[in-house]
Structures are given as structure tokens and as C-alpha cells.
Coordinates of C-alpha atoms in Angstrom, one line a residue:
M1 CA 5.0 -42.4 -33.8
S2 CA 3.0 -40.3 -31.4
E3 CA 4.7 -38.8 -28.4
Y4 CA 3.4 -40.3 -25.2
V5 CA 3.2 -38.7 -21.8
K6 CA 3.2 -41.3 -19.0
P7 CA 1.8 -41.1 -15.4
G8 CA 4.3 -39.6 -13.1
D9 CA 6.1 -37.7 -15.9
V10 CA 4.1 -34.5 -15.1
N11 CA 2.5 -33.3 -11.9
I12 CA -0.6 -31.6 -13.1
N13 CA -2.0 -31.3 -9.6
E14 CA 0.3 -28.3 -9.2
P15 CA 0.8 -25.3 -11.5
R16 CA 3.3 -25.7 -14.3
W17 CA 5.7 -23.1 -12.8
D18 CA 7.1 -22.9 -9.3
Q19 CA 4.6 -20.9 -7.4
S20 CA 7.0 -19.8 -4.7
L21 CA 8.3 -17.2 -7.1
Y22 CA 6.1 -14.1 -8.0
W23 CA 6.9 -14.0 -11.7
N24 CA 6.0 -17.7 -12.0
R25 CA 2.7 -17.0 -10.4
A26 CA 2.2 -14.1 -12.7
K27 CA 3.0 -16.4 -15.7
H28 CA 0.5 -18.9 -14.4
F29 CA -2.3 -16.3 -14.1
F30 CA -1.6 -14.8 -17.5
V31 CA -2.6 -18.2 -18.9
V32 CA -5.5 -18.7 -16.4
T33 CA -7.0 -15.3 -17.1
N34 CA -6.5 -15.4 -20.9
P35 CA -9.9 -14.0 -22.3
F36 CA -9.6 -16.3 -25.3
N37 CA -10.4 -19.3 -23.1
L38 CA -14.0 -18.0 -23.1
L39 CA -14.2 -18.9 -26.8
S40 CA -13.7 -22.6 -26.1
S41 CA -16.7 -24.7 -26.9
G42 CA -18.4 -27.2 -24.6
E43 CA -16.8 -30.0 -26.6
Q44 CA -13.3 -28.6 -26.1
L45 CA -13.9 -28.2 -22.4
N46 CA -15.2 -31.7 -22.1
E47 CA -12.2 -33.0 -24.1
A48 CA -9.9 -31.1 -21.7
K49 CA -11.7 -32.6 -18.7
N50 CA -11.4 -36.1 -20.1
I51 CA -7.7 -35.7 -20.8
V52 CA -7.0 -34.5 -17.3
T53 CA -9.2 -37.1 -15.7
K54 CA -7.6 -40.0 -17.7
Y55 CA -4.1 -38.8 -16.9
R56 CA -4.9 -38.5 -13.2
S57 CA -6.3 -42.0 -13.2
G58 CA -3.0 -43.3 -14.4
E59 CA -3.4 -43.6 -18.2
S60 CA -0.6 -42.9 -20.7
L61 CA -1.7 -40.5 -23.3
P62 CA -0.6 -40.1 -27.0
I63 CA 0.1 -36.4 -26.5
S64 CA 3.2 -34.3 -25.6
E65 CA 3.9 -32.6 -22.3
N66 CA 3.1 -29.2 -23.8
E67 CA -0.3 -30.5 -25.1
L68 CA -1.1 -32.0 -21.7
W69 CA -0.5 -28.6 -20.0
R70 CA -2.6 -26.9 -22.7
Y71 CA -5.5 -29.2 -21.8
K72 CA -4.9 -28.8 -18.1
Y73 CA -5.0 -25.0 -18.3
L74 CA -8.1 -25.1 -20.5
Y75 CA -9.7 -27.3 -17.9
D76 CA -8.7 -25.0 -15.1
S77 CA -10.1 -22.0 -16.9
A78 CA -13.6 -23.4 -16.6
H79 CA -13.6 -25.5 -13.5
H80 CA -13.1 -24.8 -9.8
P81 CA -9.6 -25.9 -8.6
E82 CA -10.9 -27.9 -5.6
T83 CA -14.5 -29.1 -6.4
G84 CA -14.0 -29.6 -10.2
E85 CA -17.4 -28.2 -10.9
K86 CA -17.8 -26.2 -14.2
Q87 CA -18.0 -22.5 -13.3
I88 CA -20.6 -20.0 -14.4
I89 CA -19.1 -18.4 -17.5
F90 CA -19.2 -14.8 -16.2
G91 CA -17.6 -16.0 -12.9
R92 CA -14.5 -17.5 -14.6
M93 CA -11.2 -15.8 -14.3
A94 CA -11.0 -15.6 -18.1
A95 CA -14.0 -13.3 -18.0
Q96 CA -12.4 -10.8 -15.7
V97 CA -10.7 -8.6 -18.3
P98 CA -13.6 -8.3 -20.8
M99 CA -16.3 -7.8 -18.2
N100 CA -14.3 -5.4 -16.0
M101 CA -13.1 -3.3 -18.9
L102 CA -16.7 -2.8 -19.9
I103 CA -18.0 -2.1 -16.4
T104 CA -15.1 0.0 -15.2
G105 CA -15.1 2.1 -18.4
C106 CA -18.8 2.8 -18.0
M107 CA -18.5 3.6 -14.3
L108 CA -15.8 6.2 -15.1
T109 CA -17.9 7.7 -17.9
F110 CA -21.3 7.7 -16.3
Y111 CA -20.6 9.0 -12.8
K112 CA -22.3 12.4 -12.7
T113 CA -26.0 11.7 -12.2
T114 CA -27.7 9.6 -9.5
P115 CA -29.4 7.2 -12.0
Q116 CA -26.1 6.6 -13.8
V117 CA -24.2 5.9 -10.5
M118 CA -27.0 3.6 -9.2
F119 CA -27.1 1.5 -12.3
W120 CA -23.4 1.0 -12.8
Q121 CA -22.6 0.4 -9.2
W122 CA -25.5 -2.1 -9.1
F123 CA -24.2 -3.8 -12.2
N124 CA -20.7 -4.0 -10.9
Q125 CA -21.7 -5.5 -7.6
S126 CA -24.0 -8.0 -9.4
F127 CA -20.9 -9.1 -11.4
N128 CA -18.7 -9.2 -8.3
A129 CA -21.3 -11.4 -6.5
V130 CA -21.1 -13.9 -9.3
V131 CA -17.3 -13.9 -9.3
N132 CA -17.1 -14.2 -5.5
Y133 CA -19.5 -17.1 -5.4
T134 CA -17.9 -18.9 -8.4
N135 CA -14.3 -18.6 -6.9
R136 CA -15.1 -19.2 -3.2
S137 CA -12.5 -21.3 -1.4
G138 CA -13.2 -25.1 -1.4
D139 CA -16.4 -27.0 -1.5
C140 CA -18.2 -24.4 0.7
P141 CA -21.8 -23.8 -0.4
I142 CA -23.1 -20.3 0.3
P143 CA -26.7 -20.2 1.7
V144 CA -29.1 -18.1 -0.5
K145 CA -29.8 -15.9 2.5
Q146 CA -26.1 -15.0 3.0
L147 CA -25.7 -14.6 -0.8
G148 CA -28.5 -12.1 -0.9
L149 CA -27.4 -10.2 2.3
S150 CA -23.8 -9.8 1.1
Y151 CA -25.1 -8.6 -2.3
V152 CA -27.4 -6.0 -0.8
M153 CA -24.8 -4.8 1.7
A154 CA -22.1 -4.4 -0.9
T155 CA -24.4 -2.7 -3.4
S156 CA -25.6 -0.4 -0.6
G157 CA -22.1 0.4 0.5
A158 CA -21.0 1.2 -3.0
L159 CA -24.0 3.4 -3.6
V160 CA -23.7 5.3 -0.3
T161 CA -20.0 5.9 -0.9
A162 CA -20.4 7.0 -4.5
L163 CA -23.4 9.3 -3.9
S164 CA -22.0 10.8 -0.7
L165 CA -18.6 11.5 -2.4
N166 CA -20.4 13.0 -5.5
S167 CA -22.2 15.3 -3.2
L168 CA -19.0 16.3 -1.3
V169 CA -16.9 17.0 -4.5
K170 CA -19.5 19.1 -6.3
K171 CA -17.4 22.3 -5.7
A172 CA -14.1 20.5 -6.1
P173 CA -12.1 20.5 -9.4
A174 CA -13.7 18.3 -12.1
I175 CA -10.9 15.7 -11.9
V176 CA -11.7 15.0 -8.3
G177 CA -15.1 13.7 -9.2
R178 CA -13.6 11.2 -11.6
F179 CA -12.0 9.3 -8.7
V180 CA -15.3 8.7 -6.9
P181 CA -16.0 5.4 -8.8
F182 CA -12.7 3.9 -7.6
C183 CA -13.5 4.9 -4.0
A184 CA -16.9 3.2 -4.2
V185 CA -15.5 0.0 -5.8
A186 CA -12.7 -0.2 -3.1
A187 CA -15.3 0.3 -0.3
A188 CA -17.6 -2.3 -1.8
N189 CA -14.8 -4.9 -2.1
C190 CA -14.1 -4.5 1.6
V191 CA -17.8 -5.4 2.3
N192 CA -18.7 -7.8 -0.5
I193 CA -15.9 -10.3 -0.2
P194 CA -16.0 -10.9 3.6
M195 CA -19.8 -11.0 3.5
M196 CA -19.8 -13.5 0.6
R197 CA -17.4 -15.7 2.4
Q198 CA -18.8 -15.3 5.8
K199 CA -19.3 -19.0 6.3
E200 CA -15.5 -19.5 5.9
L201 CA -15.0 -16.8 8.6
N202 CA -17.4 -18.6 10.9
E203 CA -16.4 -22.2 10.3
G204 CA -12.9 -21.8 8.8
I205 CA -11.2 -23.1 5.7
A206 CA -9.5 -26.5 5.2
V207 CA -5.8 -26.6 6.0
T208 CA -3.5 -29.5 5.2
D209 CA 0.1 -30.5 5.9
E210 CA 2.8 -30.9 3.3
N211 CA 1.6 -34.5 2.6
G212 CA -2.0 -33.4 2.0
N213 CA -3.4 -34.6 5.3
K214 CA -6.2 -32.4 6.5
L215 CA -5.4 -30.8 9.8
G216 CA -8.9 -29.2 10.2
N217 CA -10.7 -26.0 9.5
S218 CA -9.0 -22.7 10.5
K219 CA -10.8 -19.4 11.0
I220 CA -7.4 -17.7 11.3
A221 CA -6.4 -19.0 7.8
A222 CA -9.8 -17.9 6.5
R223 CA -9.3 -14.3 7.7
T224 CA -5.8 -14.1 6.1
A225 CA -7.1 -15.6 2.8
I226 CA -10.0 -13.0 2.6
I227 CA -7.7 -10.1 3.4
Q228 CA -5.4 -11.2 0.7
V229 CA -8.2 -11.5 -1.8
V230 CA -9.6 -8.0 -0.9
M231 CA -6.1 -6.5 -1.4
S232 CA -5.7 -8.3 -4.8
R233 CA -9.1 -7.1 -6.0
I234 CA -8.5 -3.5 -5.1
G235 CA -5.0 -3.6 -6.7
M236 CA -6.5 -5.2 -9.8
C237 CA -8.8 -2.3 -10.5
A238 CA -6.6 0.6 -9.2
P239 CA -4.5 1.5 -12.3
G240 CA -7.5 1.2 -14.6
M241 CA -9.6 3.5 -12.4
I242 CA -6.9 6.0 -11.3
I243 CA -5.0 6.7 -14.5
P244 CA -7.9 7.2 -17.0
P245 CA -9.3 10.2 -15.0
F246 CA -6.0 12.1 -15.7
I247 CA -6.2 11.3 -19.4
M248 CA -9.9 12.2 -19.7
D249 CA -9.4 15.4 -17.7
Y250 CA -6.6 16.4 -20.1
L251 CA -8.8 15.7 -23.1
E252 CA -11.6 17.7 -21.5
R253 CA -9.4 20.7 -20.9
K254 CA -8.2 20.5 -24.5
G255 CA -11.8 20.6 -25.7
T256 CA -11.5 17.1 -27.4
L257 CA -14.4 15.6 -25.4
K258 CA -16.6 18.6 -26.2
R259 CA -15.9 18.2 -30.0
Y260 CA -16.2 14.4 -29.9
P261 CA -18.4 13.5 -26.9
F262 CA -19.1 10.0 -28.3
I263 CA -15.5 8.8 -27.7
S264 CA -15.6 9.1 -23.9
A265 CA -17.1 5.7 -23.1
P266 CA -15.3 3.7 -25.8
L267 CA -12.0 5.3 -25.0
Q268 CA -12.2 4.6 -21.3
V269 CA -13.3 1.0 -21.9
V270 CA -10.2 0.5 -24.1
I271 CA -7.9 2.2 -21.6
C272 CA -9.3 0.1 -18.8
G273 CA -8.9 -3.0 -20.8
F274 CA -5.3 -2.3 -21.6
F275 CA -4.5 -2.0 -17.9
L276 CA -6.6 -5.0 -16.8
I277 CA -4.8 -7.3 -19.2
F278 CA -1.8 -6.8 -17.0
T279 CA -3.2 -6.0 -13.6
T280 CA -5.5 -8.9 -13.5
P281 CA -2.8 -11.6 -13.6
L282 CA -0.2 -9.5 -11.8
C283 CA -2.5 -8.9 -8.8
C284 CA -3.9 -12.4 -8.7
A285 CA -0.3 -13.4 -8.3
L286 CA 0.4 -11.2 -5.3
F287 CA -0.2 -14.1 -3.0
P288 CA 0.1 -17.8 -3.8
Q289 CA -3.3 -19.5 -4.3
K290 CA -2.0 -22.4 -2.3
S291 CA -0.8 -20.3 0.6
Q292 CA 1.2 -21.5 3.5
V293 CA 1.0 -20.5 7.2
H294 CA 3.1 -21.4 10.2
I295 CA 1.3 -24.0 12.2
S296 CA 2.1 -22.3 15.4
S297 CA -0.1 -19.3 14.4
L298 CA -3.2 -21.5 13.9
E299 CA -5.7 -22.9 16.3
P300 CA -4.5 -25.2 19.2
E301 CA -6.4 -28.2 17.9
I302 CA -4.7 -27.9 14.5
Q303 CA -1.3 -27.6 16.2
K304 CA -2.1 -30.7 18.3
L305 CA -3.1 -32.8 15.2
A306 CA 0.0 -31.6 13.3
K307 CA 2.2 -32.7 16.1
E308 CA 0.6 -36.1 16.2
L309 CA 1.0 -36.5 12.5
K310 CA 4.6 -35.2 12.8
S311 CA 3.9 -32.6 10.1
S312 CA 6.3 -29.9 9.2
Q313 CA 6.1 -26.4 10.6
Y314 CA 3.8 -25.2 7.8
A315 CA 0.2 -25.8 6.9
Y316 CA -1.4 -25.0 3.5
Y317 CA -4.8 -23.7 2.3
N318 CA -6.4 -22.5 -0.9
K319 CA -7.0 -18.7 -0.4
G320 CA -9.6 -18.6 -3.3
L321 CA -9.7 -15.8 -5.9

């Protein structure tokens, strides 16, 4: 006889593990960012969506709890957590490791000439634009004009940073130049993410009380959410862009790269991939996706409504990724 999971047995509207604990958040994101989720077919994703939809509608299902969670995480890997829309494949969190290991490895390899810098910084910011749009907070459409402006500004910022630093470090030790791509990426993240989510900064993001009652849109919560995302993104790429330069400098001094120049790009891609497998979920977990903020620190109108609803002292919002 098949094992049945009944409505109310499992709360699939929340992550499987208690998100108030960092290591539980990390465990959650190790599953969410699993690159193998990208190999799931359209039929498998549709099946996962149907299972999740049926269970949420109150149906009992002839599957185990573990199977339900497997379908739920497969569904989450390809759909926005709030809107439920299927995400662009390159913007999904599961694409972070394979895409970033390729891009980062190539940025660290091809950083000496202006054409190389321009191409890989442009490529990186194009990918970041897709990720930022796909993982924006809530049902908050980004106007094409804003999308284009943020993309141009982030790409320009990365290029100016990279080319300027390359010019300044020409007479510095060779290893110093290897850190230029990281500086450019960090600078671009500080521009790209706030610009991409400017509408949230101007209009605020939805905040709710502990019962899910919407208290309004908060610009204060939006600013906090975006700062958290910027910090997570920089932390995500830091080890993979800071440690490889030391390794490659050592190999260069030993003459290994001179004897085998073709290994430079593949080796750095592999090294970056190794770090990203861990830093992607660990840095996504730095701050809870469903973050809480003390109501007293939000806008007066939100505080007033919370008082009328007799809400607790905390409000909640989705910070985005």
C-alpha cells in the first residue's frame, strides 16, 4: 500500500529546515543551488508543479514526505518563490555555480588586455542582469528603461574600475594585477543590484505581520534587503577570485604556466567551481530570505496598521536573492 501524505502533515510554504539557524539555511540553499536541478526536463518540472499545487489545494497524495519535499525543492529550483512564474534558466539559482565558475575563471585568466577585460566584464554583467531580474523581490516588474540603465551603469562601472586599476598596477608585482577582476566585480555589484531594484527602493517592498497580513510597502525594508543581497553576492565570489591568484602566481613563478600555458583557463575555472559549490549556498544563507525587522523601525503608517491589527513587534519581507 502506497504511503500517503495528507494536507496539514507538512508545511511546504516554508523551507524544510528551521531558517532561524544559519546551518539550516545553508542546508536549504545547498539543495536550492544544486546544479543538477538544471538537468530536469520540462515534464519533470511540470510534474513537480502539479504535485505542489495539488497538495496546497488540500489533496492527499500517494507519496512519502521525503518525496513531497523532493518535488517541492525541484519546483522551487525553477520558479519564483512569490510569483510562481517559471524562471529563465540562466537566472535560476541552480545556474549560479556552473555559470559563475566559467565566467570567473575566464575573468581571472583574461585580464591583461583591454579587449579581454571589456568582453568578460560585459559578459559577467549581462549574466548578473539576468540573475537580478529573475530573482527580484516579489511581483515587481522592472521597466525596460530601468533594466537597460542599470545594465549600462553596472557594465560601465565594472569596465572603468578594471581598466583604471589595470593602468595603475602596471608597475606593481604581477600578482597585484590578478586581483583587479575581483575589485571590478565588487564595484559592479554595488551598482547593478540597487539599480536593478530601484523600483523597490522608490516604492518599497511588501512587509507582512506574523499572520501573513500585509502591512504595506516599506522603503526601509527595501534598503536593508538590497544591502544584504549586495553583501551576499560579494561574499559569494570573494574566495573564488582571491585565492586562485595566489595559486596561479605560484605556478607562474615555478614556470609551470610557461611550459603548459593551455592549462591556465581550465585550471582557474575548476578552482573557482570548487569554491563556488560551497560559497554560493553559504553566502545565500548569510541572511534569511524571509527576513524580519522590528516594526518600530519601519514607516509610521506601517506601525499604525500593525497596531490596529494587534500584530507582534516584528514584520517580515522577502529580501530576494
